[in-house]
Short mmCIF file of C-alpha atoms and ligand atoms in Angstrom, two decimals:
data_model
loop_
_atom_site.label_atom_id
_atom_site.label_comp_id
_atom_site.label_asym_id
_atom_site.label_seq_id
_atom_site.Cartn_x
_atom_site.Cartn_y
_atom_site.Cartn_z
CA MET A 1 57.46 99.38 91.68
CA ALA A 2 60.43 99.86 89.40
CA LEU A 3 61.06 102.80 87.08
CA TRP A 4 60.56 100.42 84.15
CA ASP A 5 57.24 98.96 85.40
CA GLY A 6 55.49 99.86 82.13
CA ARG A 7 56.60 96.73 80.36
CA PHE A 8 56.69 94.41 83.37
CA SER A 9 53.83 92.57 85.02
CA GLY A 10 55.48 91.31 88.20
CA ASP A 11 57.90 92.68 90.81
CA THR A 12 61.57 91.72 90.76
CA ASP A 13 62.31 88.67 92.82
CA ALA A 14 64.13 89.55 96.07
CA LEU A 15 67.05 87.29 95.20
CA VAL A 16 67.33 88.93 91.82
CA ALA A 17 67.29 92.36 93.41
CA ARG A 18 70.07 91.32 95.79
CA PHE A 19 72.09 89.78 92.97
CA SER A 20 71.82 92.67 90.59
CA GLU A 21 71.92 95.72 92.82
CA SER A 22 74.86 98.08 92.69
CA ILE A 23 73.65 100.72 95.15
CA SER A 24 75.76 99.12 97.89
CA PHE A 25 78.88 100.28 96.04
CA ASP A 26 77.87 102.87 93.44
CA ARG A 27 76.36 105.07 96.15
CA ARG A 28 79.78 106.62 96.34
CA LEU A 29 78.99 108.24 92.97
CA TYR A 30 76.06 110.26 94.33
CA ARG A 31 77.85 113.60 94.02
CA GLN A 32 78.93 112.95 90.44
CA ASP A 33 75.46 111.67 89.54
CA ILE A 34 73.95 114.91 90.83
CA GLN A 35 76.59 116.98 89.07
CA GLY A 36 75.88 115.20 85.77
CA SER A 37 72.08 115.46 86.13
CA THR A 38 72.35 119.15 86.94
CA ALA A 39 74.33 119.91 83.79
CA HIS A 40 72.05 117.63 81.77
CA VAL A 41 68.75 119.29 82.73
CA ARG A 42 70.20 122.76 82.28
CA MET A 43 71.09 121.75 78.74
CA LEU A 44 67.62 120.26 78.17
CA ALA A 45 66.09 123.60 79.12
CA ARG A 46 68.57 125.59 76.99
CA CYS A 47 67.69 123.43 74.01
CA GLY A 48 63.96 123.91 74.59
CA ILE A 49 63.42 120.21 75.38
CA ILE A 50 62.00 120.72 78.88
CA PRO A 51 60.47 123.85 80.43
CA PRO A 52 63.06 126.04 82.21
CA ALA A 53 60.90 126.05 85.35
CA ASP A 54 61.15 122.25 85.53
CA ALA A 55 64.91 122.41 85.03
CA ASP A 56 65.22 124.98 87.82
CA ALA A 57 63.10 122.85 90.13
CA ILE A 58 65.20 119.79 89.38
CA VAL A 59 68.50 121.62 89.88
CA ALA A 60 67.33 123.04 93.22
CA GLU A 61 65.99 119.69 94.40
CA LEU A 62 69.19 117.92 93.39
CA ALA A 63 71.14 120.37 95.54
CA ARG A 64 68.83 119.66 98.48
CA LEU A 65 69.12 115.96 97.85
CA GLN A 66 72.89 116.22 98.03
CA GLN A 67 72.66 118.03 101.37
CA ASP A 68 70.25 115.43 102.66
CA ILE A 69 72.56 112.59 101.59
CA GLU A 70 75.51 114.28 103.24
CA GLY A 71 73.43 114.88 106.34
CA GLY A 72 72.69 111.16 106.50
CA LYS A 73 69.00 111.74 105.83
CA VAL A 74 68.63 109.59 102.72
CA GLU A 75 68.23 105.82 102.92
CA PHE A 76 69.18 104.25 99.63
CA GLU A 77 67.05 101.29 98.62
CA GLU A 78 68.30 98.04 97.20
CA ARG A 79 65.12 97.52 95.19
CA LEU A 80 65.95 100.72 93.32
CA GLU A 81 69.08 98.95 92.12
CA ASP A 82 71.64 101.70 91.65
CA ILE A 83 72.51 105.27 92.50
CA HIS A 84 70.95 106.55 89.29
CA MET A 85 67.49 105.12 89.98
CA ASN A 86 67.67 105.88 93.69
CA LEU A 87 68.24 109.55 92.97
CA GLU A 88 65.74 109.72 90.10
CA SER A 89 63.04 108.07 92.24
CA ARG A 90 63.68 110.57 95.03
CA LEU A 91 63.37 113.41 92.56
CA ILE A 92 60.09 112.13 91.20
CA GLU A 93 58.79 111.55 94.74
CA ARG A 94 59.60 115.12 95.69
CA LEU A 95 58.79 116.93 92.43
CA GLY A 96 56.23 114.81 90.61
CA ASP A 97 56.03 115.66 86.90
CA SER A 98 59.06 117.95 86.85
CA GLY A 99 61.15 115.17 88.34
CA ALA A 100 59.85 112.79 85.73
CA ARG A 101 61.61 114.88 83.08
CA VAL A 102 65.17 114.41 84.36
CA HIS A 103 65.84 111.23 82.42
CA THR A 104 64.94 112.80 79.06
CA ALA A 105 67.47 112.08 76.30
CA ARG A 106 69.79 109.99 78.42
CA SER A 107 70.05 106.44 79.66
CA ARG A 108 71.79 104.94 82.63
CA ASN A 109 74.39 103.68 80.19
CA ASP A 110 75.72 107.11 79.29
CA GLN A 111 74.92 108.33 82.81
CA VAL A 112 77.05 105.77 84.60
CA GLY A 113 79.92 106.40 82.20
CA THR A 114 79.71 110.11 82.97
CA ASP A 115 79.56 109.58 86.74
CA VAL A 116 82.54 107.26 86.73
CA ARG A 117 84.61 109.59 84.58
CA LEU A 118 83.84 112.55 86.86
CA TYR A 119 84.77 110.43 89.84
CA LEU A 120 87.99 109.09 88.35
CA ARG A 121 89.08 112.55 87.33
CA GLU A 122 88.93 113.68 90.97
CA GLU A 123 90.58 110.54 92.24
CA ILE A 124 93.42 110.81 89.75
CA ASP A 125 94.10 114.33 90.99
CA ALA A 126 94.06 113.12 94.59
CA ILE A 127 96.41 110.24 93.83
CA ARG A 128 98.78 112.59 92.04
CA ARG A 129 98.97 114.78 95.15
CA LEU A 130 99.73 111.73 97.30
CA LEU A 131 102.40 110.56 94.86
CA GLN A 132 104.05 113.95 95.01
CA ALA A 133 103.98 113.91 98.81
CA LEU A 134 105.78 110.57 98.81
CA GLN A 135 108.30 111.88 96.31
CA ALA A 136 108.92 114.83 98.62
CA SER A 137 109.51 112.44 101.56
CA LEU A 138 112.00 110.42 99.53
CA VAL A 139 113.81 113.55 98.35
CA GLY A 140 113.87 114.81 101.95
CA LEU A 141 115.39 111.58 103.25
CA ALA A 142 117.92 111.55 100.40
CA ASP A 143 118.88 115.16 101.07
CA ALA A 144 119.32 114.55 104.79
CA HIS A 145 121.77 111.71 104.09
CA ARG A 146 123.69 113.01 101.11
CA ASP A 147 127.00 111.45 102.21
CA VAL A 148 125.79 108.01 103.19
CA ILE A 149 127.19 105.16 101.11
CA LEU A 150 125.83 101.64 101.01
CA PRO A 151 126.45 98.62 98.82
CA GLY A 152 124.41 98.63 95.65
CA PHE A 153 123.03 95.19 94.91
CA THR A 154 122.36 93.15 91.82
CA HIS A 155 120.89 89.68 92.33
CA LEU A 156 120.85 90.81 95.98
CA GLN A 157 124.64 90.32 95.94
CA HIS A 158 127.19 93.05 96.63
CA ALA A 159 127.70 94.89 93.34
CA GLN A 160 129.15 98.42 93.57
CA PRO A 161 128.93 101.11 96.24
CA VAL A 162 126.27 103.78 95.75
CA LEU A 163 125.00 106.80 97.61
CA LEU A 164 121.86 106.16 99.64
CA ALA A 165 120.44 109.31 98.02
CA HIS A 166 121.00 107.76 94.60
CA HIS A 167 119.12 104.63 95.65
CA LEU A 168 116.21 106.64 97.06
CA LEU A 169 116.02 108.94 94.05
CA ALA A 170 115.57 105.90 91.81
CA TYR A 171 112.14 105.50 93.43
CA VAL A 172 111.41 109.20 92.91
CA GLU A 173 111.99 108.59 89.18
CA MET A 174 109.61 105.60 89.17
CA LEU A 175 106.92 107.60 90.93
CA ALA A 176 107.40 110.44 88.44
CA ARG A 177 106.67 108.06 85.58
CA ASP A 178 103.63 106.84 87.51
CA ASP A 179 102.50 110.44 87.69
CA GLU A 180 103.03 110.88 83.94
CA ARG A 181 100.90 107.81 83.33
CA LEU A 182 98.11 109.23 85.49
CA VAL A 183 98.21 112.51 83.60
CA ASP A 184 98.03 110.63 80.34
CA ALA A 185 95.22 108.31 81.47
CA ARG A 186 93.31 111.35 82.69
CA ARG A 187 93.17 112.73 79.14
CA ARG A 188 91.14 109.72 78.05
CA VAL A 189 89.06 109.71 81.23
CA ASN A 190 88.13 113.33 80.64
CA ARG A 191 85.77 112.80 77.69
CA LEU A 192 82.00 113.01 77.92
CA PRO A 193 79.71 110.06 77.11
CA LEU A 194 76.47 111.76 78.26
CA GLY A 195 73.93 112.23 75.50
CA ALA A 196 74.94 108.99 73.83
CA GLY A 197 71.62 107.65 75.11
CA ALA A 198 71.32 103.89 75.43
CA LEU A 199 73.61 103.41 72.40
CA ALA A 200 72.45 105.31 69.32
CA GLY A 201 71.99 108.93 70.36
CA THR A 202 68.58 110.60 70.62
CA THR A 203 65.91 112.07 68.37
CA LEU A 204 65.74 115.13 70.66
CA PRO A 205 67.80 118.23 69.78
CA ILE A 206 70.38 118.03 72.60
CA ASP A 207 73.71 119.87 72.78
CA ARG A 208 76.32 117.52 74.19
CA HIS A 209 79.21 119.92 73.71
CA SER A 210 77.74 122.46 76.10
CA VAL A 211 77.33 119.75 78.74
CA ALA A 212 80.96 118.76 78.19
CA ALA A 213 82.03 122.38 78.67
CA GLU A 214 79.92 122.80 81.81
CA LEU A 215 81.30 119.63 83.37
CA GLY A 216 84.88 120.43 82.41
CA PHE A 217 85.32 117.57 79.94
CA GLU A 218 87.97 118.22 77.32
CA GLU A 219 86.13 116.36 74.59
CA THR A 220 82.74 114.87 73.76
CA LEU A 221 82.94 111.22 72.74
CA ARG A 222 82.37 111.07 68.99
CA ASN A 223 80.58 107.74 68.70
CA SER A 224 77.58 106.98 70.90
CA MET A 225 78.11 103.21 70.75
CA ASP A 226 81.72 103.59 71.80
CA ALA A 227 80.68 106.10 74.47
CA VAL A 228 78.47 103.62 76.35
CA SER A 229 80.72 100.59 75.82
CA ASP A 230 84.19 101.95 76.49
CA ARG A 231 85.95 100.99 79.67
CA ASP A 232 89.49 101.06 78.33
CA PHE A 233 90.06 104.36 80.14
CA MET A 234 89.51 102.38 83.35
CA VAL A 235 91.79 99.57 82.28
CA GLU A 236 94.52 102.10 81.61
CA LEU A 237 94.03 103.65 85.00
CA LEU A 238 94.18 100.23 86.66
CA ALA A 239 97.39 99.50 84.77
CA ALA A 240 98.84 102.79 86.02
CA LEU A 241 97.71 101.96 89.58
CA SER A 242 99.22 98.49 89.25
CA LEU A 243 102.58 100.02 88.38
CA ILE A 244 102.36 102.38 91.35
CA MET A 245 101.85 99.31 93.54
CA THR A 246 104.72 97.51 91.80
CA HIS A 247 106.98 100.39 92.74
CA LEU A 248 105.68 100.61 96.29
CA SER A 249 106.06 96.87 96.61
CA ARG A 250 109.70 96.98 95.55
CA LEU A 251 110.36 99.87 97.91
CA SER A 252 108.63 97.81 100.60
CA GLU A 253 110.91 94.90 99.91
CA ASP A 254 113.99 97.13 100.27
CA LEU A 255 112.66 98.50 103.56
CA ILE A 256 111.81 95.05 104.88
CA LEU A 257 115.29 93.76 104.05
CA TRP A 258 117.00 96.87 105.34
CA SER A 259 115.19 96.76 108.66
CA SER A 260 116.06 93.10 109.22
CA GLN A 261 118.71 92.27 111.82
CA GLU A 262 121.01 91.00 109.06
CA PHE A 263 121.04 94.34 107.24
CA ALA A 264 120.11 96.79 110.01
CA PHE A 265 120.49 99.64 107.49
CA ILE A 266 117.38 101.48 108.65
CA GLU A 267 114.91 101.60 111.47
CA LEU A 268 111.32 102.48 110.82
CA ASP A 269 109.58 104.59 113.42
CA ASP A 270 107.63 102.69 116.07
CA ALA A 271 104.46 104.37 114.83
CA PHE A 272 104.72 102.43 111.58
CA CYS A 273 105.56 99.03 113.03
CA THR A 274 103.82 96.49 115.18
CA GLY A 275 104.93 93.96 117.72
CA SER A 276 104.24 90.28 118.03
CA SER A 277 101.50 88.92 120.25
CA LEU A 278 103.90 86.18 121.27
CA MET A 279 107.55 87.24 120.85
CA PRO A 280 108.35 90.20 123.08
CA GLN A 281 111.41 91.37 121.12
CA LYS A 282 109.66 91.81 117.77
CA LYS A 283 109.22 94.99 115.80
CA ASN A 284 107.78 94.21 112.42
CA PRO A 285 107.63 96.35 109.27
CA ASP A 286 103.93 95.61 108.72
CA ILE A 287 103.14 98.68 106.64
CA ALA A 288 105.73 97.69 104.09
CA GLU A 289 104.59 94.06 104.16
CA LEU A 290 100.93 94.98 103.79
CA THR A 291 101.73 97.28 100.91
CA ARG A 292 103.63 94.45 99.22
CA GLY A 293 100.67 92.18 99.90
CA LYS A 294 98.00 94.62 98.73
CA THR A 295 99.75 94.91 95.38
CA GLY A 296 98.02 91.66 94.47
CA ARG A 297 94.59 93.24 94.96
CA VAL A 298 95.35 95.99 92.53
CA TYR A 299 96.73 93.59 89.91
CA GLY A 300 93.60 91.53 90.52
CA ALA A 301 91.42 94.54 89.73
CA LEU A 302 93.23 95.03 86.43
CA VAL A 303 92.81 91.39 85.43
CA THR A 304 89.18 91.40 86.59
CA LEU A 305 88.26 94.29 84.35
CA LEU A 306 90.20 93.00 81.36
CA THR A 307 88.36 89.71 81.75
CA VAL A 308 84.98 91.41 82.08
CA MET A 309 85.61 93.26 78.83
CA LYS A 310 87.00 90.61 76.54
CA GLY A 311 83.89 88.84 75.35
CA LEU A 312 81.34 91.63 75.30
CA PRO A 313 79.38 92.27 72.12
CA LEU A 314 79.20 95.94 71.25
CA GLY A 315 76.82 98.08 73.23
CA TYR A 316 76.22 98.25 76.96
CA ASN A 317 76.04 94.88 78.70
CA ARG A 318 75.21 94.44 82.35
CA ASP A 319 78.59 92.82 82.85
CA LEU A 320 79.92 96.37 82.84
CA GLN A 321 78.47 96.92 86.29
CA GLU A 322 81.32 94.69 87.47
CA ASP A 323 83.79 97.45 86.60
CA LYS A 324 83.15 99.52 89.69
CA GLU A 325 84.09 97.41 92.70
CA PRO A 326 87.57 96.54 91.42
CA VAL A 327 88.22 100.13 90.38
CA PHE A 328 87.03 101.52 93.71
CA ASP A 329 89.04 98.97 95.64
CA ALA A 330 92.19 99.64 93.62
CA ILE A 331 91.85 103.40 94.14
CA ASP A 332 91.22 103.03 97.87
CA THR A 333 94.17 100.67 98.19
CA VAL A 334 96.63 102.88 96.31
CA LYS A 335 95.53 105.99 98.20
CA ALA A 336 95.83 104.28 101.57
CA ALA A 337 99.28 102.92 100.77
CA LEU A 338 100.58 106.25 99.49
CA ALA A 339 99.11 108.12 102.43
CA VAL A 340 100.86 105.94 105.00
CA TYR A 341 104.08 105.67 103.04
CA ALA A 342 104.96 109.37 102.90
CA PRO A 343 105.19 109.86 106.68
CA MET A 344 106.80 106.43 107.14
CA ILE A 345 109.64 107.37 104.80
CA ALA A 346 109.97 110.82 106.34
CA GLY A 347 110.37 109.23 109.78
CA ALA A 348 112.77 106.43 108.83
CA ARG A 349 116.10 106.45 110.70
CA VAL A 350 119.16 105.68 108.61
CA ASN A 351 122.01 103.70 110.11
CA GLY A 352 124.77 105.26 108.03
CA ALA A 353 127.53 103.50 109.94
CA ARG A 354 126.05 100.06 109.17
CA MET A 355 125.70 100.96 105.53
CA ALA A 356 129.27 102.29 105.37
CA ALA A 357 130.61 99.16 107.05
CA ALA A 358 128.86 96.98 104.49
CA ALA A 359 130.09 99.20 101.66
CA ALA A 360 133.68 98.78 102.83
CA ASP A 361 133.76 95.27 101.34
CA PRO A 362 136.70 95.65 98.91
CA ALA A 363 135.08 93.25 96.46
CA LEU A 364 132.58 96.03 95.69
CA MET A 365 135.49 97.85 94.03
CA ALA A 366 136.49 95.03 91.66
CA THR A 367 134.96 96.89 88.72
CA ASP A 368 136.94 100.00 89.66
CA LEU A 369 140.10 97.92 89.31
CA ALA A 370 139.05 96.58 85.91
CA GLU A 371 138.27 100.12 84.72
CA GLN A 372 141.66 101.33 86.02
CA LEU A 373 143.28 98.67 83.81
CA VAL A 374 141.24 99.97 80.86
CA ARG A 375 142.78 103.36 81.59
CA LEU A 376 146.21 101.66 81.41
CA GLY A 377 145.33 100.38 77.95
CA VAL A 378 144.15 96.84 78.77
CA PRO A 379 141.09 95.71 76.71
CA PHE A 380 138.12 95.49 79.08
CA ARG A 381 137.47 91.78 78.50
CA ASP A 382 141.08 90.95 79.45
CA ALA A 383 140.93 93.30 82.43
CA HIS A 384 137.72 91.59 83.60
CA ARG A 385 139.37 88.16 83.39
CA GLN A 386 142.52 89.27 85.21
CA VAL A 387 140.58 90.91 88.03
CA GLY A 388 138.40 87.80 88.24
CA ARG A 389 141.54 85.73 88.71
CA PHE A 390 142.73 88.17 91.36
CA VAL A 391 139.41 87.82 93.20
CA ALA A 392 139.82 84.02 93.15
CA TYR A 393 143.47 84.38 94.26
CA CYS A 394 142.47 86.43 97.29
CA ARG A 395 139.55 84.17 98.12
CA ASP A 396 141.83 81.09 98.05
CA ARG A 397 144.19 82.80 100.46
CA GLY A 398 141.42 84.08 102.70
CA ILE A 399 142.39 87.72 102.26
CA GLY A 400 140.49 90.78 101.11
CA LEU A 401 141.27 92.35 97.74
CA ASP A 402 142.80 95.27 99.65
CA GLU A 403 145.20 93.01 101.54
CA ALA A 404 147.29 91.84 98.59
CA ASP A 405 150.51 93.73 97.80
CA LEU A 406 151.52 94.82 94.30
CA ALA A 407 153.63 91.73 93.68
CA ALA A 408 150.70 89.47 94.58
CA MET A 409 148.34 91.51 92.43
CA ARG A 410 150.75 91.28 89.50
CA THR A 411 150.65 87.49 89.55
CA CYS A 412 147.08 87.89 88.21
CA ILE A 413 147.24 91.39 86.70
CA PRO A 414 150.63 91.88 85.01
CA GLN A 415 150.04 95.60 84.25
CA ALA A 416 148.90 96.53 87.76
CA THR A 417 150.45 99.73 89.17
CA GLU A 418 150.72 101.20 92.67
CA ASP A 419 147.57 103.16 91.90
CA CYS A 420 145.61 99.94 91.69
CA LEU A 421 146.20 99.35 95.39
CA THR A 422 144.41 102.57 96.33
CA LEU A 423 141.10 101.76 94.67
CA PHE A 424 139.52 99.76 97.51
CA ASP A 425 137.76 102.66 99.09
CA ALA A 426 134.01 103.02 98.75
CA ARG A 427 133.99 106.81 98.89
CA ARG A 428 136.63 107.09 96.23
CA SER A 429 134.68 104.61 94.11
CA VAL A 430 131.45 106.59 94.44
CA MET A 431 133.22 109.89 93.70
CA ALA A 432 134.66 108.41 90.54
CA ARG A 433 131.29 107.32 89.08
CA ASP A 434 130.75 110.71 87.61
CA SER A 435 129.11 109.76 84.33
CA TYR A 436 125.68 111.31 83.64
CA GLY A 437 123.14 109.44 85.79
CA GLY A 438 125.92 107.93 87.90
CA THR A 439 126.18 107.84 91.69
CA ALA A 440 128.93 110.48 92.14
CA PRO A 441 127.90 113.09 94.75
CA ARG A 442 127.99 115.84 92.12
CA ARG A 443 125.58 113.89 89.90
CA VAL A 444 123.30 113.03 92.79
CA ALA A 445 123.29 116.67 93.87
CA GLU A 446 122.12 117.56 90.37
CA GLN A 447 119.27 115.08 90.71
CA LEU A 448 118.34 116.48 94.11
CA ASP A 449 118.30 120.02 92.74
CA PHE A 450 116.15 118.88 89.85
CA TRP A 451 113.58 117.17 92.08
CA ARG A 452 113.47 119.89 94.70
CA ALA A 453 112.74 122.51 92.04
CA ARG A 454 110.23 120.28 90.30
CA LEU A 455 108.32 119.35 93.46
CA GLU A 456 108.19 122.97 94.55
CA ARG A 457 106.54 123.86 91.27
CA HIS A 458 104.01 121.02 91.80
CA GLU A 459 104.13 119.94 88.17
N1 LIG B 1 74.11 100.01 87.58
C1 LIG B 1 74.47 99.99 86.20
C2 LIG B 1 75.99 99.90 86.03
O1 LIG B 1 76.64 100.05 86.97
C3 LIG B 1 74.02 101.21 85.50
C4 LIG B 1 73.68 101.01 84.09
C5 LIG B 1 72.57 100.08 83.97
N2 LIG B 1 72.09 100.01 82.64
C6 LIG B 1 71.20 99.09 82.25
N3 LIG B 1 70.83 99.12 81.04
N4 LIG B 1 70.77 98.18 83.08
O2 LIG B 1 76.51 99.67 84.98
#
């Protein structure tokens, strides 16, 4: 028999029970459900709505129930639909009338919102710790290879030389913004819906603010209809998780390219790669590939929830039950990727010699030449055109930019000086990019100092 059997004359069809259950996935909210119920019944007693002895009995039984669940002694039942009714039924079974008081002045609509918000709050904190661990790995790798220079790419074509540390710290910046987004999303997660009832509040004299304080919520949601209908806090979180995956996916792509035979810039540790069942020579960067691939799941979760929400009339609708699986999956996916990424980055071997050899391409210094001409008073647009002609001149003759003498250079660049011939050196080029945010070692050292201090403070 269901908890709502008063109005119903027949049992739920088995197919319907299977179709509509959520216990198979919302069971993971058992701890939060117990936490919420505990605070709720304490408040009911404080406000004189239920006898204190009943509240005490419920609180004690909920604690036992939690132990029993964690000890594997509780079988959840599909016919009881969700975690809320599974736990309430258990309580009534064990306590009788006292248990029958737990659901006073609340509905599953405000209850599920409370559970999910408690859960997300914890998960956000866990994801933030994982993000910071990955940032620390990236900073560590950057620090250990402060002098390594590689070609910077645009359009995946040689652009200008950069320090490897500079490249890696770009990801640290992205992850820091991801962390900011989580902190910001958490503010809107951390508001209490409980006590909103089914949609309109309750006739009983409850005190929602004290429940909020007990559960550590920063605010109590002001409007009961909004409280039971809102899922935008989840959409925001999924957007933040999607961006984390975007960043991990781009980092993955760099690692996949860099560990290819063509680049051979890095080698990932054997522990983070797999072989081929057929080709004996293979060592594949599967972790990076899977992370790139799993990004789609997290985007999918975001689009799923947005789609669930868009046509709903105000108030709780059962559609909202579809919020949980995508959110859980996205959280599990992001946590798993971050957890495996931090040690993978920490254990990556850098082939500095390969990177330096690639960065020695004198064409990478073409911009340095144009900027040298600017220093000699040539307008940049003219300098750009002259250097472009010089690049074509060298290409036509099959020589590198560094192989032309001054007379040859002057056929394209009339104002060229001896100094211009000394520019084709990647280290010199990197040293010279000393503008704020640039790749010069001094600037990169500033970034490293900043991140080391910041990560130590665990902000
Ligand atoms: N299992 C439901 C969910 O996940 C709980 C709320 C059900 N509310 C209702 N009125 N049927 O959303």
